[in-house]
Every structure is written in structure tokens, then in C-alpha cells.
XYZ file of C-alpha atoms in Angstrom:
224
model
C -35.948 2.934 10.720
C -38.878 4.025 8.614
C -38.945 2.316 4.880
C -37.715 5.168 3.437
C -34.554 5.485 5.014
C -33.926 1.862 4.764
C -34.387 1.740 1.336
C -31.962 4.804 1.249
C -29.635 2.813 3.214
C -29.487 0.198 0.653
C -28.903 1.612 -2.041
C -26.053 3.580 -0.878
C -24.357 0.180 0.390
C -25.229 -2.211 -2.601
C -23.461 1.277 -4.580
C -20.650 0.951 -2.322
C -20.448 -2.281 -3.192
C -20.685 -2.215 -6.767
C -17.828 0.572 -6.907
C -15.607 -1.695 -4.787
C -15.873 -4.862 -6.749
C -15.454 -2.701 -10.081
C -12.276 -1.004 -8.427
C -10.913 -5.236 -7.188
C -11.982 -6.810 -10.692
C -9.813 -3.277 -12.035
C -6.685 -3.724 -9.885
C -6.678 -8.028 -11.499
C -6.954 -6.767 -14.725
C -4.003 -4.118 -14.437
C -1.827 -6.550 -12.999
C -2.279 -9.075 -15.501
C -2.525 -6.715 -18.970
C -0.972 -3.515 -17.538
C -2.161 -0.081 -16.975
C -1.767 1.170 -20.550
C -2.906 -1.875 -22.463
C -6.114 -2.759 -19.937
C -9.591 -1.519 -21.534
C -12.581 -0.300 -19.572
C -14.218 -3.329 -21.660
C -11.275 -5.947 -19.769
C -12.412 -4.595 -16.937
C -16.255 -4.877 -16.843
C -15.730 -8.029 -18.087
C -13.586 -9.422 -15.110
C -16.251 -7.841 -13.334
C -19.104 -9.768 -15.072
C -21.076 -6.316 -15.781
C -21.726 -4.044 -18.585
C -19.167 -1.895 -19.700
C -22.235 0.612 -19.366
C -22.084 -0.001 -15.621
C -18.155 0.584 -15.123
C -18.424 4.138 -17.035
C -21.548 4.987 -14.711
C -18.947 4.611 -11.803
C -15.885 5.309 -13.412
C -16.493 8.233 -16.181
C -12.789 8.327 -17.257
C -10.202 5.447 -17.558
C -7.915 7.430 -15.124
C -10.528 7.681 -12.199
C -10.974 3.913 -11.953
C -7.002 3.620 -12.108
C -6.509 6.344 -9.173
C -9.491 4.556 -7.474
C -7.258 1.025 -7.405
C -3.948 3.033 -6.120
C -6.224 4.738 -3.392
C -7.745 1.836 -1.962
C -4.517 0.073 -2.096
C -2.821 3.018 -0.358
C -5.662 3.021 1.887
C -5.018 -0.853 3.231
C -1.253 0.724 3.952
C -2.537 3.052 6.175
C -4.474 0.355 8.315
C -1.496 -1.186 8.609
C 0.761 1.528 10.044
C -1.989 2.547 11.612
C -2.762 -0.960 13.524
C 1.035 -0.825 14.233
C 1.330 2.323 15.786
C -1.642 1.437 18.196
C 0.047 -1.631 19.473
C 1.336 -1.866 22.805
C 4.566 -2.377 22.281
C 7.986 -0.457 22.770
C 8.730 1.908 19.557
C 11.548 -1.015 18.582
C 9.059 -3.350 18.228
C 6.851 -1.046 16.259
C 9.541 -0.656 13.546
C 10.496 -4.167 13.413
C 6.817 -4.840 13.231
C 6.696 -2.211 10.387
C 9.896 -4.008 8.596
C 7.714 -7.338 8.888
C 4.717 -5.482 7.484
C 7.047 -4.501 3.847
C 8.189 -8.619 4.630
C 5.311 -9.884 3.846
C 4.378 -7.614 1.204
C 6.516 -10.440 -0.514
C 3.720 -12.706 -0.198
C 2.632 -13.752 -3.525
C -1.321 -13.116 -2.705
C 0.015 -9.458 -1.314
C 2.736 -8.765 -4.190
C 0.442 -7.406 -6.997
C -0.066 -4.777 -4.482
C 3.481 -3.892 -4.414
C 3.523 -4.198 -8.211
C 0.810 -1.991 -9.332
C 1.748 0.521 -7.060
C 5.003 0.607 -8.607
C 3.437 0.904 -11.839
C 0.762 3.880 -11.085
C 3.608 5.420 -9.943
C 5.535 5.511 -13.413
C 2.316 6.246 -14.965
C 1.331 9.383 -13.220
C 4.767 10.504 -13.390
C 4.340 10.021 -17.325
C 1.383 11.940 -17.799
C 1.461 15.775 -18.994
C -0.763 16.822 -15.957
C -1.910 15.623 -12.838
C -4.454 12.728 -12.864
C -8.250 13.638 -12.018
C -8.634 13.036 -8.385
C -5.015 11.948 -7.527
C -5.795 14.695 -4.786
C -7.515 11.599 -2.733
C -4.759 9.479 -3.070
C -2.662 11.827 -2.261
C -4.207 12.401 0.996
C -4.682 9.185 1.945
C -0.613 8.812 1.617
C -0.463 11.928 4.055
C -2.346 9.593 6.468
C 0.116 6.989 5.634
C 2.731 9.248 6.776
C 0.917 10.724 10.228
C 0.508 7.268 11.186
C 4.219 6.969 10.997
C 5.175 9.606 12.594
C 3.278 8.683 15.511
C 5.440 5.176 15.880
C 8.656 7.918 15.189
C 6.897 9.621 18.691
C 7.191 6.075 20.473
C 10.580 5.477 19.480
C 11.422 8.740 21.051
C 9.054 8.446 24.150
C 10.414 5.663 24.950
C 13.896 5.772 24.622
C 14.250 2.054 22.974
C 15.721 3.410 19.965
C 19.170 5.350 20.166
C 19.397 8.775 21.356
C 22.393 10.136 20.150
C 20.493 9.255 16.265
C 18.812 12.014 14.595
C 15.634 9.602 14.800
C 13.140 11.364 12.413
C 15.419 11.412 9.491
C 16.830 7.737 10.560
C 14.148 6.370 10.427
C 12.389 7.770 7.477
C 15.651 6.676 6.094
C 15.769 3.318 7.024
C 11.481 2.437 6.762
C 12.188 4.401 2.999
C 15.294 2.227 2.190
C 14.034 -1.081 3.352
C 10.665 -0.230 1.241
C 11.806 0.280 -1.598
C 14.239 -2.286 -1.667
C 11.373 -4.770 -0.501
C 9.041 -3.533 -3.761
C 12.231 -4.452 -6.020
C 12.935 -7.856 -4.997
C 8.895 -8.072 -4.962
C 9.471 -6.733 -8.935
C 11.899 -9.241 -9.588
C 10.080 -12.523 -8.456
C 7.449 -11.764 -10.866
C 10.691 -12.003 -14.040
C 10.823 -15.001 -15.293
C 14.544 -16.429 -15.618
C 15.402 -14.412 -12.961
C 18.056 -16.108 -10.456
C 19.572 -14.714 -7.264
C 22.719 -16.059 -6.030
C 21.100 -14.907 -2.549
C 17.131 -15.267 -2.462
C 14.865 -12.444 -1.541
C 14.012 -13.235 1.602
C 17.293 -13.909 3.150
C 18.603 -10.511 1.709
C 15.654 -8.877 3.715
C 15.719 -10.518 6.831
C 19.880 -9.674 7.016
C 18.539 -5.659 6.071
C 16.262 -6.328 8.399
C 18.738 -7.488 11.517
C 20.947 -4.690 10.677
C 18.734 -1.902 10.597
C 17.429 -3.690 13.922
C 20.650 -3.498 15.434
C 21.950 -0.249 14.226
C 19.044 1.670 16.030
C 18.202 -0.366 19.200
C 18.984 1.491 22.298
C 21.399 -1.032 23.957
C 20.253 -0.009 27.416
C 16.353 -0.471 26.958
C 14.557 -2.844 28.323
C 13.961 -3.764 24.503
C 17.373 -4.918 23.834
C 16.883 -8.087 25.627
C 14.235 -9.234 23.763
């Protein structure tokens, strides 16, 4: 590689990852003050830069928030995507997919689950659609092709139950048991707030009967 180039080179990844520790020292900074109330100048400050540097990256207050949700969309769609490579029946897929939203409860993974809840509220809030919520947008398509290839091993390999419209089941269920996982995720974070059952009990029982409900009982799954 001639000096040139590897200068080149350089630049482009210490840029890449500038932008990416703006866009982590952002996502802290929402979590803890909230979209609305968090400041460009809260931001570069987390980051230990000049505000002068986050607006070089991040023009507009809105790009750097659909920047977070994108690159926390974007570590979804590794995980589906990891799941739906593994070499396992399409049962096990799911259940590993239900584990995936389990440990979403994690408190170093929850803020994900939180500010994703609250981008969501904000873009529905705002007159028109946010500058460049076309790229989060598509990486949530990906989100969803990666699903629908573990849907295709369900149905391939006959470990889910046949006489179940399984596209719309399981939409249904991976939809339900999402966003019921976010909202217990919601509530750990209120303080005061007692369950008579905790969180993770209630989702491991969802869990089981989702499980249960769509396991063919002949496959060779069902004994595991």
C-alpha cells in the first residue's frame, strides 16, 4: 500500500471512529437526560470533545438521535441474523430468539430497550419525518428478512406445527413477547415499582407457553 492510500485509509477509520464514539457518548446521554432535554453541548461533553466537533458530524440534533436508534437497530439485526444462521431446528431458533428479547432485560442491555422505546414516541411526535430515518428504516427491513428466514426453517423443517398459519403466528407471538419484554424492561427502571410476580418469571412462563403452543409434537425437537 503506497503512503497515499494508507494515509487515506486512516483517516477514513479514525472518522469512523470518531462518529461512533460521538453516536455511544449520545445514546448515555439520552438515556440519562432524555431525548428532548439532552443538548448537543451534554453530548460533546460525555464525549470529551468540542461541541464544534459533534456538529461537524452531526449537523442537526435529529441526525445524531436517528444515528443512536440505527446503530442500535443495527446490533438487532446481528442478532437475528446470528440466530437464523445457527444450526439448529427452526424451534430452537425461536426459543433462541425469545432468549435473545430475555436478556434484553439485562441491566447493561436495557437502555437499549429503553431508548428505543423512546425514539419511537419521539418520531411519532414530530410534524414530519426525521432527516435520514430512511436508514433506520432500512436497517429494520433487514431486521425483518432475517426473520423471515428463521419463519423458512420453522416451515422446512416441520418442528413447528403445521396445521398453524406459521407466518402470522409467529410474527404474532416474536411481536407479543417483544413488546411485552420492552415493558417489564420500562418498568425496572421506575422506582417504587413492585410486582407481585417479578419480570423474569412472567417471561420465562410466556416463554414456555408460546414454546409449547407451537412445537410440532412429532419432531424430533419435541424431545429436547
Amino acid at each position: 500500500m503506497d503512503p497515499k492510500t494508507r494515509w487515506e485509509q486512516e483517516r477514513l477509520e479514525g472518522k469512523k471512529a470518531r462518529e461512533s464514539s460521538i453516536i455511544e457518548a449520545a445514546e448515555r446521554v439520552f438515556n440519562r437526560k432524555g431525548i428532548d432535554k439532552a443538548t448537543m453541548r451534554d453530548i460533546a461533553a460525555e464525549d470529551n470533545v468540542g461541541i464544534a466537533t459533534v456538529f461537524r458530524y452531526f449537523p442537526k440534533k435529529d441526525k445524531l438521535i436517528v444515528a443512536v436508534a440505527t446503530h442500535l437497530i443495527s446490533l438487532e439485526e446481528e442478532a437475528f441474523r446470528a440466530i437464523a444462521a445457527t444450526p439448529v431446528t427452526g424451534i430452537e431458533k425461536l426459543e433462541a430468539l425469545l432468549d435473545h428479547f430475555l436478556n434484553l432485560q439485562l441491566p447493561e442491555l436495557s437502555s437499549r430497550s429503553r431508548f428505543l422505546e423512546a425514539f419511537e414516541s419521539y418520531a411519532a411526535q414530530q410534524a414530519e419525518p426525521l432527516e435520514d430515518i430512511q436508514q433506520y428504516n432500512d436497517v429494520h427491513r433487514k431486521v425483518s428478512d432475517a426473520f423471515a428466514e428463521i419463519i423458512a426453517s420453522c416451515t422446512q423443517d416441520g418442528s413447528v406445527r403445521s396445521d398453524l398459519p406459521i407466518e402470522e403466528t409467529l410474527s404474532t407471538v416474536v411481536n407479543a413477547f417483544g413488546i411485552f419484554s420492552k415493558k417489564l424492561s420500562l418498568q425496572r427502571s421506575i422506582v417504587m415499582f413492585e410486582s407481585i410476580v417479578s419480570a423474569d418469571v412472567q417471561l420465562d412462563l410466556l416463554k414456555r407457553m408460546f414454546l409449547d403452543y407451537l412445537r410440532n409434537p412429532g419432531s424430533a425437537s419435541s424431545d429436547l
